[in-house]
Amino acid sequence: MNEKALRTLEYNKIIDLLASHAATTFGKELCTHLPVCTDLNTIQRLQTETSDALSRILRRGSISFGGIHDIRSSIMRLGIGSTLGAAELLHISSDLDSTLRVKAYGGYTGKDSDTISEDSLTEYFAELEPLTPLNNEIKRCIISEEEIADDASPSLKTVRRSIHNTNDRIRSELSSIVNSSRTMLQETIITMRNGRYCLPVRSEFKNQFQGMIHDQSSTGSTLFVEPMAIVRLNNELKELSIREQEEIEKVLADLSNQAAEYCEQLKYDFNTLSELDFIFARATLSKQMKATEPIFNQMGIISIKKGRHPLIDPKKVVPIDIMIGKDFSLLIITGPNTGGKTVSLKTVGLLTLMGQAGLHIPAFDGSQLAVFEEVYADIGDEQSIEQSLSTFSSHMTNIVTILNKADEKSLVLFDELGAGTDPTEGAALAMSILSSLHRRSIRAMATTHYSELKIYALSTEGVSNASCEFDVETLRPTYRLIIGIPGKSNAFAISSKLGLPDYIIEDAKERIGHQDKSFEDLISDLEVNRVTIEKEQNELLRYKQEIEQLKKNLAQKNEALDANRDRLLREAKEQAGQILQEAKEFADLSIRKYNKWMQEGGSIKDMETERNSLRERLSDSDVAQAKHKQKQNKKVSVRDLKVGDSVHVINLGLKGTISTLPNAKGDLFVQMGILRSLVNMKDIELLDEEVITAPGYNKTQSGKILMSKSATIHPEINLIGKMVDEALSELDKYLDDAYLARLPQVTIIHGRGTGALKNAVHAHLKKLKYVKSFRVGVFGEGDHGVTIVEFK
């Protein structure tokens, strides 16, 4: 792809945005050198990788590539048998840690590997090898870049123990000398000079103090003397230091030899991590731009749906629909200045480059792009003072190059074609250039102000007009691209709005030829008709959406009514059957009693008692039916309702509590457990609250408190930064509230730190009877920084 087009279409700025999302050095290099591909299979592979990475980000969250160092030079040194330093080995260890983390993200560590669906990135994750034994050995031996662990080797541990003992003997000897020669010393301190222990001796006592002079102060008043009594010990210490360094070199050499055995795997891991970083950078850019994967074809068809220029503020950019290559191969865009013509050109060119580079494009799903071997663009002011070229000359030089190199597999973009010279000659040249491209079946787009080109597009098959919409009332472009209709420059309307006298505008109109004036009037009429039709279509679409919503609501309401009707009928049948059964059993019992009394001559008193019992039972049934009828006929008024009243929602068959008073339409909110729903007062009935008179019982608002807690309690609590006592007090209250709210489980965030807060939380949880179990979090829940609690 030619560099001039990449620069003109600002492809480098897209590359800079992409590189900002890469974390590794090599990943940024891959982003910086991202090529524009021309092979369809390669493009589709890159697009699939970007889509799969985006899918993983949306399902599992972002992936971290932090801590990855460029170890390519270290791997080369290992390959020739060199010994690496502590810092280089730690960089290898850090890369292996990142390898393990990335492999776990891909789902290829542990039992989750079977549940991950395969995609184009599966092989990348599966082939990563974290080399855990090597990584653990490096961590065991090397504490930091400046410190090797004592346990790195037995010999090193022995040498360091000897160094420690020798230091103790030297300090003990020096402390004794300091106490006995305090008057000769400038200060009673022990210092080091040239790696040997010394004492600061006053210069006047240099002959009385036995030892070797290693240094003196700037004033000469203090001499730093190594006492003769510790010369041998200092020599031993020096020898031990040399042996320590030798042992460290042995440890590093051994670690380097172990790492050298895995040179190929280390190189593969590094390259794979960098490639994944590059792929996920493309996916992150796609997510940021709200982009989609385009559909590619080799038929030269471009169909961009609601495409947005990626470098314009997303809050300000106006999406455009562009189609070229199917019904026409040449598109001529006209309209006023600053109306969006050039942006439309750049949008098509830049989205084509992005798509062929494997990047998603900021457009609606289903957008199509063609694979072009070259994209040519003549956009902007090409004036060159150094080459003594005018604007027209420089543009024409570029156009000549394009005409010589372009073919049917090229996309050509012209901005203000033929401008910068005599309008008549410029329009003629523009038509000839476009005709040449059209005859050669080259996909091209051009912007212009020339009316001749509008007529050319109307009269030539395979060529179409397009216009950038302009609102004459506000004197502002809408930046919408309308394909099929030529645009007007609107010079007279704009001039009139800006205050140019009417007589000048009328005089200017008289100077326009009759044919040109008729053509402009035709364009104006077309624009008015288009706007009217578009408004009517939008209105019809809105009505259609409202009708669909009403149909949906009606269907849902009918389903609810049918369900409630079936439930009520079923309950009524069950209740009627129960009543009949009870009546039958009671009647059978009464008949048996009367038969027995008739046979045995029962007492009149017993018969009268039984008859009164029957009469009372019938009376109770009549009273219950009367109450039920009265209850059904009772209407609820606004004055009867107040917040907190218990009600029965008839159409839902649920009990609840009034949360708000009715509005003008009679609608109010009712809280039913964790469900808060808007219902009409016609669909509710007041419930008489039961009065419980058991001994020691006081009526409370516990039900409402429980309902409130279930609606407001959060499923997690953050204790990070709190002292243990403060955290436990807050945790205790939170767990009580969560248990009362009947949450099945909650998350306690305590962080890792020293582990004191986590241990205190776990100890506290063991004492709580309503806690069924608790565990530390797993990957994706917060790991060891959180504890998951499950209630009984």
Short mmCIF file of N, CA and C in Angstrom, two decimals, residues 101-237:
data_model
loop_
_atom_site.label_atom_id
_atom_site.label_comp_id
_atom_site.label_asym_id
_atom_site.label_seq_id
_atom_site.Cartn_x
_atom_site.Cartn_y
_atom_site.Cartn_z
N ARG A 101 -0.26 -16.73 33.98
CA ARG A 101 -1.48 -15.93 34.12
C ARG A 101 -2.28 -15.89 32.82
N VAL A 102 -1.61 -15.71 31.70
CA VAL A 102 -2.30 -15.64 30.41
C VAL A 102 -2.89 -17.00 30.05
N LYS A 103 -2.16 -18.07 30.33
CA LYS A 103 -2.67 -19.41 30.05
C LYS A 103 -3.92 -19.69 30.88
N ALA A 104 -3.92 -19.23 32.14
CA ALA A 104 -5.10 -19.39 32.99
C ALA A 104 -6.27 -18.59 32.44
N TYR A 105 -6.02 -17.39 31.92
CA TYR A 105 -7.08 -16.59 31.31
C TYR A 105 -7.68 -17.32 30.11
N GLY A 106 -6.80 -18.01 29.35
CA GLY A 106 -7.28 -18.75 28.19
C GLY A 106 -8.04 -20.00 28.56
N GLY A 107 -7.99 -20.38 29.85
CA GLY A 107 -8.76 -21.53 30.31
C GLY A 107 -8.03 -22.84 30.16
N TYR A 108 -6.70 -22.81 30.19
CA TYR A 108 -5.95 -24.04 30.00
C TYR A 108 -5.09 -24.38 31.21
N THR A 109 -5.60 -24.10 32.38
CA THR A 109 -4.98 -24.58 33.62
C THR A 109 -6.10 -25.08 34.51
N GLY A 110 -6.03 -26.32 34.94
CA GLY A 110 -7.02 -26.83 35.88
C GLY A 110 -8.25 -27.38 35.19
N LYS A 111 -9.30 -27.52 35.97
CA LYS A 111 -10.52 -28.20 35.54
C LYS A 111 -11.35 -27.38 34.57
N ASP A 112 -11.09 -26.04 34.44
CA ASP A 112 -11.92 -25.21 33.56
C ASP A 112 -11.59 -25.41 32.09
N SER A 113 -10.49 -26.13 31.79
CA SER A 113 -10.06 -26.22 30.39
C SER A 113 -11.09 -26.91 29.51
N ASP A 114 -11.91 -27.79 30.08
CA ASP A 114 -12.90 -28.49 29.26
C ASP A 114 -14.11 -27.64 28.92
N THR A 115 -14.32 -26.56 29.67
CA THR A 115 -15.53 -25.76 29.49
C THR A 115 -15.32 -24.60 28.52
N ILE A 116 -14.09 -24.36 28.09
CA ILE A 116 -13.81 -23.23 27.20
C ILE A 116 -14.05 -23.65 25.76
N SER A 117 -14.92 -22.91 25.05
CA SER A 117 -15.19 -23.22 23.64
C SER A 117 -13.98 -22.81 22.80
N GLU A 118 -13.68 -23.63 21.81
CA GLU A 118 -12.49 -23.38 20.98
C GLU A 118 -12.77 -22.26 19.99
N ASP A 119 -11.72 -21.47 19.72
CA ASP A 119 -11.78 -20.41 18.72
C ASP A 119 -10.40 -20.28 18.09
N SER A 120 -10.20 -19.21 17.35
CA SER A 120 -8.93 -19.05 16.64
C SER A 120 -7.77 -18.80 17.59
N LEU A 121 -8.02 -18.46 18.85
CA LEU A 121 -6.95 -18.19 19.82
C LEU A 121 -6.64 -19.41 20.69
N THR A 122 -7.40 -20.48 20.53
CA THR A 122 -7.23 -21.66 21.39
C THR A 122 -5.80 -22.19 21.31
N GLU A 123 -5.27 -22.29 20.11
CA GLU A 123 -3.92 -22.85 19.95
C GLU A 123 -2.87 -21.97 20.61
N TYR A 124 -3.05 -20.64 20.54
CA TYR A 124 -2.09 -19.74 21.19
C TYR A 124 -2.00 -20.06 22.69
N PHE A 125 -3.15 -20.14 23.35
CA PHE A 125 -3.17 -20.37 24.79
C PHE A 125 -2.71 -21.79 25.13
N ALA A 126 -3.11 -22.77 24.32
CA ALA A 126 -2.80 -24.16 24.64
C ALA A 126 -1.30 -24.45 24.56
N GLU A 127 -0.60 -23.80 23.63
CA GLU A 127 0.83 -24.08 23.43
C GLU A 127 1.73 -23.31 24.40
N LEU A 128 1.18 -22.40 25.17
CA LEU A 128 2.00 -21.69 26.16
C LEU A 128 2.46 -22.67 27.24
N GLU A 129 3.72 -22.56 27.66
CA GLU A 129 4.27 -23.44 28.69
C GLU A 129 4.94 -22.59 29.77
N PRO A 130 4.35 -22.54 30.98
CA PRO A 130 4.90 -21.65 32.02
C PRO A 130 6.19 -22.13 32.67
N LEU A 131 6.66 -23.38 32.36
CA LEU A 131 7.93 -23.89 32.90
C LEU A 131 8.02 -23.66 34.41
N THR A 132 7.06 -24.17 35.12
CA THR A 132 6.95 -23.93 36.56
C THR A 132 8.19 -24.36 37.35
N PRO A 133 8.79 -25.55 37.10
CA PRO A 133 9.99 -25.92 37.88
C PRO A 133 11.13 -24.92 37.74
N LEU A 134 11.39 -24.48 36.51
CA LEU A 134 12.45 -23.49 36.30
C LEU A 134 12.11 -22.18 36.99
N ASN A 135 10.87 -21.74 36.86
CA ASN A 135 10.45 -20.49 37.49
C ASN A 135 10.59 -20.56 39.01
N ASN A 136 10.17 -21.66 39.61
CA ASN A 136 10.28 -21.80 41.06
C ASN A 136 11.74 -21.82 41.52
N GLU A 137 12.60 -22.45 40.72
CA GLU A 137 14.02 -22.50 41.09
C GLU A 137 14.65 -21.11 41.05
N ILE A 138 14.30 -20.32 40.05
CA ILE A 138 14.82 -18.95 39.97
C ILE A 138 14.34 -18.14 41.17
N LYS A 139 13.07 -18.26 41.49
CA LYS A 139 12.53 -17.52 42.64
C LYS A 139 13.17 -17.97 43.95
N ARG A 140 13.46 -19.26 44.05
CA ARG A 140 14.06 -19.77 45.28
C ARG A 140 15.47 -19.22 45.49
N CYS A 141 16.21 -19.09 44.40
CA CYS A 141 17.62 -18.71 44.50
C CYS A 141 17.83 -17.20 44.48
N ILE A 142 16.99 -16.47 43.78
CA ILE A 142 17.22 -15.02 43.60
C ILE A 142 16.11 -14.25 44.29
N ILE A 143 16.48 -13.43 45.27
CA ILE A 143 15.50 -12.63 45.99
C ILE A 143 15.21 -11.33 45.25
N SER A 144 16.27 -10.68 44.78
CA SER A 144 16.13 -9.43 44.02
C SER A 144 17.32 -9.31 43.10
N GLU A 145 17.37 -8.24 42.34
CA GLU A 145 18.48 -8.05 41.41
C GLU A 145 19.81 -7.91 42.13
N GLU A 146 19.80 -7.49 43.41
CA GLU A 146 21.04 -7.29 44.17
C GLU A 146 21.26 -8.36 45.23
N GLU A 147 20.35 -9.31 45.38
CA GLU A 147 20.46 -10.25 46.50
C GLU A 147 20.15 -11.67 46.04
N ILE A 148 21.11 -12.58 46.39
CA ILE A 148 20.93 -14.01 46.16
C ILE A 148 20.59 -14.66 47.49
N ALA A 149 19.65 -15.60 47.50
CA ALA A 149 19.21 -16.23 48.74
C ALA A 149 20.33 -17.07 49.34
N ASP A 150 20.38 -17.14 50.69
CA ASP A 150 21.38 -17.96 51.38
C ASP A 150 21.23 -19.43 51.01
N ASP A 151 19.98 -19.86 50.77
CA ASP A 151 19.72 -21.27 50.48
C ASP A 151 19.90 -21.61 49.00
N ALA A 152 20.45 -20.68 48.22
CA ALA A 152 20.65 -20.96 46.80
C ALA A 152 21.56 -22.16 46.60
N SER A 153 22.55 -22.33 47.50
CA SER A 153 23.42 -23.52 47.46
C SER A 153 23.98 -23.74 48.86
N PRO A 154 24.30 -25.00 49.21
CA PRO A 154 24.87 -25.26 50.54
C PRO A 154 26.19 -24.52 50.77
N SER A 155 27.04 -24.45 49.74
CA SER A 155 28.33 -23.77 49.89
C SER A 155 28.14 -22.29 50.17
N LEU A 156 27.19 -21.66 49.47
CA LEU A 156 26.94 -20.24 49.70
C LEU A 156 26.43 -20.00 51.12
N LYS A 157 25.59 -20.90 51.58
CA LYS A 157 25.07 -20.76 52.95
C LYS A 157 26.20 -20.88 53.97
N THR A 158 27.14 -21.81 53.74
CA THR A 158 28.28 -22.00 54.66
C THR A 158 29.17 -20.77 54.65
N VAL A 159 29.47 -20.23 53.47
CA VAL A 159 30.34 -19.05 53.37
C VAL A 159 29.70 -17.86 54.08
N ARG A 160 28.42 -17.66 53.88
CA ARG A 160 27.77 -16.51 54.51
C ARG A 160 27.67 -16.66 56.02
N ARG A 161 27.56 -17.92 56.49
CA ARG A 161 27.58 -18.13 57.94
C ARG A 161 28.96 -17.76 58.50
N SER A 162 30.01 -18.12 57.75
CA SER A 162 31.38 -17.77 58.18
C SER A 162 31.58 -16.27 58.16
N ILE A 163 31.04 -15.59 57.13
CA ILE A 163 31.15 -14.14 57.06
C ILE A 163 30.46 -13.50 58.26
N HIS A 164 29.29 -14.02 58.61
CA HIS A 164 28.55 -13.49 59.76
C HIS A 164 29.35 -13.66 61.05
N ASN A 165 29.94 -14.85 61.24
CA ASN A 165 30.72 -15.10 62.46
C ASN A 165 31.97 -14.23 62.52
N THR A 166 32.63 -14.07 61.37
CA THR A 166 33.84 -13.23 61.33
C THR A 166 33.49 -11.78 61.63
N ASN A 167 32.39 -11.31 61.09
CA ASN A 167 31.96 -9.93 61.39
C ASN A 167 31.72 -9.76 62.89
N ASP A 168 31.09 -10.75 63.49
CA ASP A 168 30.84 -10.66 64.94
C ASP A 168 32.15 -10.60 65.73
N ARG A 169 33.14 -11.42 65.33
CA ARG A 169 34.43 -11.41 66.04
C ARG A 169 35.14 -10.07 65.87
N ILE A 170 35.07 -9.53 64.64
CA ILE A 170 35.73 -8.23 64.40
C ILE A 170 35.08 -7.14 65.24
N ARG A 171 33.76 -7.11 65.25
CA ARG A 171 33.06 -6.07 66.02
C ARG A 171 33.33 -6.22 67.52
N SER A 172 33.40 -7.46 67.98
CA SER A 172 33.69 -7.67 69.39
C SER A 172 35.09 -7.15 69.73
N GLU A 173 36.06 -7.47 68.85
CA GLU A 173 37.44 -7.01 69.09
C GLU A 173 37.52 -5.49 69.02
N LEU A 174 36.83 -4.89 68.05
CA LEU A 174 36.85 -3.43 67.91
C LEU A 174 36.16 -2.76 69.10
N SER A 175 35.10 -3.33 69.58
CA SER A 175 34.42 -2.74 70.75
C SER A 175 35.34 -2.73 71.95
N SER A 176 36.13 -3.79 72.10
CA SER A 176 37.09 -3.84 73.21
C SER A 176 38.16 -2.76 73.05
N ILE A 177 38.66 -2.58 71.80
CA ILE A 177 39.68 -1.55 71.54
C ILE A 177 39.11 -0.16 71.76
N VAL A 178 37.89 0.07 71.35
CA VAL A 178 37.26 1.38 71.52
C VAL A 178 37.17 1.72 73.00
N ASN A 179 36.77 0.75 73.82
CA ASN A 179 36.63 1.01 75.26
C ASN A 179 37.97 1.29 75.93
N SER A 180 39.04 0.66 75.43
CA SER A 180 40.36 0.84 76.07
C SER A 180 41.12 2.04 75.52
N SER A 181 40.76 2.51 74.34
CA SER A 181 41.53 3.63 73.70
C SER A 181 40.61 4.79 73.38
N ARG A 182 39.65 5.04 74.24
CA ARG A 182 38.64 6.08 73.97
C ARG A 182 39.28 7.45 73.78
N THR A 183 40.36 7.77 74.52
CA THR A 183 40.97 9.10 74.45
C THR A 183 41.67 9.34 73.13
N MET A 184 42.12 8.27 72.47
CA MET A 184 42.84 8.44 71.19
C MET A 184 41.88 8.58 70.00
N LEU A 185 40.63 8.26 70.20
CA LEU A 185 39.68 8.25 69.09
C LEU A 185 38.98 9.59 68.93
N GLN A 186 38.77 9.98 67.68
CA GLN A 186 38.02 11.20 67.39
C GLN A 186 36.54 10.98 67.74
N GLU A 187 36.01 9.78 67.41
CA GLU A 187 34.64 9.40 67.74
C GLU A 187 34.66 7.92 68.10
N THR A 188 33.72 7.55 68.93
CA THR A 188 33.65 6.13 69.34
C THR A 188 32.72 5.37 68.39
N ILE A 189 33.16 5.30 67.15
CA ILE A 189 32.37 4.59 66.15
C ILE A 189 33.29 3.66 65.37
N ILE A 190 32.66 2.68 64.71
CA ILE A 190 33.38 1.74 63.84
C ILE A 190 32.97 2.03 62.41
N THR A 191 33.93 2.20 61.53
CA THR A 191 33.65 2.57 60.14
C THR A 191 34.36 1.64 59.19
N MET A 192 34.06 1.77 57.88
CA MET A 192 34.66 0.93 56.84
C MET A 192 35.43 1.80 55.87
N ARG A 193 36.63 1.33 55.51
CA ARG A 193 37.43 1.99 54.49
C ARG A 193 38.04 0.92 53.60
N ASN A 194 37.76 1.02 52.28
CA ASN A 194 38.28 0.05 51.31
C ASN A 194 37.88 -1.38 51.67
N GLY A 195 36.69 -1.51 52.24
CA GLY A 195 36.19 -2.83 52.56
C GLY A 195 36.78 -3.42 53.83
N ARG A 196 37.43 -2.61 54.65
CA ARG A 196 38.04 -3.11 55.89
C ARG A 196 37.57 -2.24 57.05
N TYR A 197 37.42 -2.89 58.23
CA TYR A 197 36.96 -2.18 59.41
C TYR A 197 38.07 -1.28 59.95
N CYS A 198 37.72 -0.04 60.29
CA CYS A 198 38.69 0.94 60.80
C CYS A 198 38.09 1.72 61.96
N LEU A 199 38.99 2.44 62.67
CA LEU A 199 38.56 3.32 63.75
C LEU A 199 39.06 4.73 63.46
N PRO A 200 38.30 5.80 63.79
CA PRO A 200 38.75 7.19 63.55
C PRO A 200 39.71 7.64 64.68
N VAL A 201 41.00 7.69 64.40
CA VAL A 201 42.03 8.02 65.41
C VAL A 201 42.48 9.46 65.20
N ARG A 202 42.65 10.17 66.30
CA ARG A 202 43.18 11.54 66.21
C ARG A 202 44.59 11.50 65.66
N SER A 203 44.93 12.48 64.85
CA SER A 203 46.23 12.48 64.17
C SER A 203 47.40 12.55 65.14
N GLU A 204 47.21 13.19 66.31
CA GLU A 204 48.32 13.32 67.26
C GLU A 204 48.65 12.00 67.95
N PHE A 205 47.77 11.01 67.81
CA PHE A 205 48.02 9.70 68.45
C PHE A 205 48.37 8.62 67.43
N LYS A 206 48.76 9.03 66.23
CA LYS A 206 49.00 8.02 65.21
C LYS A 206 50.19 7.12 65.53
N ASN A 207 51.16 7.63 66.29
CA ASN A 207 52.32 6.80 66.63
C ASN A 207 52.02 5.87 67.80
N GLN A 208 51.11 6.29 68.70
CA GLN A 208 50.78 5.45 69.84
C GLN A 208 49.78 4.35 69.48
N PHE A 209 48.96 4.57 68.44
CA PHE A 209 47.90 3.60 68.06
C PHE A 209 48.46 2.67 67.00
N GLN A 210 48.56 1.38 67.31
CA GLN A 210 49.14 0.40 66.41
C GLN A 210 48.11 -0.02 65.35
N GLY A 211 48.51 0.12 64.08
CA GLY A 211 47.60 -0.31 63.03
C GLY A 211 48.00 0.24 61.67
N MET A 212 47.20 -0.06 60.66
CA MET A 212 47.45 0.36 59.27
C MET A 212 46.51 1.50 58.91
N ILE A 213 47.11 2.60 58.39
CA ILE A 213 46.31 3.77 58.00
C ILE A 213 45.75 3.53 56.59
N HIS A 214 44.41 3.67 56.48
CA HIS A 214 43.75 3.49 55.17
C HIS A 214 43.24 4.79 54.57
N ASP A 215 43.00 5.82 55.41
CA ASP A 215 42.42 7.06 54.88
C ASP A 215 42.55 8.13 55.94
N GLN A 216 42.32 9.38 55.56
CA GLN A 216 42.28 10.48 56.52
C GLN A 216 41.19 11.46 56.11
N SER A 217 40.77 12.26 57.09
CA SER A 217 39.71 13.24 56.82
C SER A 217 40.25 14.36 55.96
N SER A 218 39.34 15.18 55.45
CA SER A 218 39.74 16.29 54.58
C SER A 218 40.60 17.31 55.30
N THR A 219 40.41 17.43 56.62
CA THR A 219 41.22 18.41 57.41
C THR A 219 42.51 17.79 57.91
N GLY A 220 42.65 16.49 57.81
CA GLY A 220 43.84 15.81 58.30
C GLY A 220 43.87 15.57 59.79
N SER A 221 42.81 15.96 60.48
CA SER A 221 42.79 15.80 61.94
C SER A 221 42.41 14.39 62.35
N THR A 222 41.85 13.61 61.43
CA THR A 222 41.41 12.25 61.76
C THR A 222 42.00 11.27 60.77
N LEU A 223 42.57 10.19 61.32
CA LEU A 223 43.12 9.12 60.52
C LEU A 223 42.26 7.87 60.72
N PHE A 224 41.97 7.18 59.64
CA PHE A 224 41.17 5.96 59.72
C PHE A 224 42.13 4.78 59.71
N VAL A 225 42.29 4.18 60.90
CA VAL A 225 43.32 3.17 61.13
C VAL A 225 42.68 1.81 61.37
N GLU A 226 43.25 0.79 60.70
CA GLU A 226 42.85 -0.58 60.95
C GLU A 226 43.73 -1.15 62.05
N PRO A 227 43.17 -1.41 63.23
CA PRO A 227 44.00 -1.93 64.34
C PRO A 227 44.70 -3.23 63.95
N MET A 228 45.92 -3.41 64.46
CA MET A 228 46.69 -4.60 64.13
C MET A 228 45.99 -5.87 64.62
N ALA A 229 45.21 -5.73 65.67
CA ALA A 229 44.57 -6.90 66.26
C ALA A 229 43.53 -7.52 65.33
N ILE A 230 43.00 -6.75 64.36
CA ILE A 230 41.94 -7.30 63.48
C ILE A 230 42.40 -7.42 62.04
N VAL A 231 43.70 -7.21 61.77
CA VAL A 231 44.17 -7.31 60.39
C VAL A 231 43.93 -8.72 59.84
N ARG A 232 44.25 -9.72 60.65
CA ARG A 232 44.05 -11.09 60.20
C ARG A 232 42.57 -11.38 59.97
N LEU A 233 41.72 -10.88 60.90
CA LEU A 233 40.28 -11.12 60.73
C LEU A 233 39.74 -10.42 59.48
N ASN A 234 40.23 -9.19 59.22
CA ASN A 234 39.82 -8.48 58.01
C ASN A 234 40.26 -9.24 56.75
N ASN A 235 41.46 -9.81 56.83
CA ASN A 235 41.93 -10.60 55.69
C ASN A 235 41.02 -11.81 55.46
N GLU A 236 40.63 -12.46 56.56
CA GLU A 236 39.71 -13.60 56.43
C GLU A 236 38.38 -13.16 55.82
N LEU A 237 37.91 -11.99 56.28
CA LEU A 237 36.65 -11.48 55.76
C LEU A 237 36.73 -11.20 54.27
#
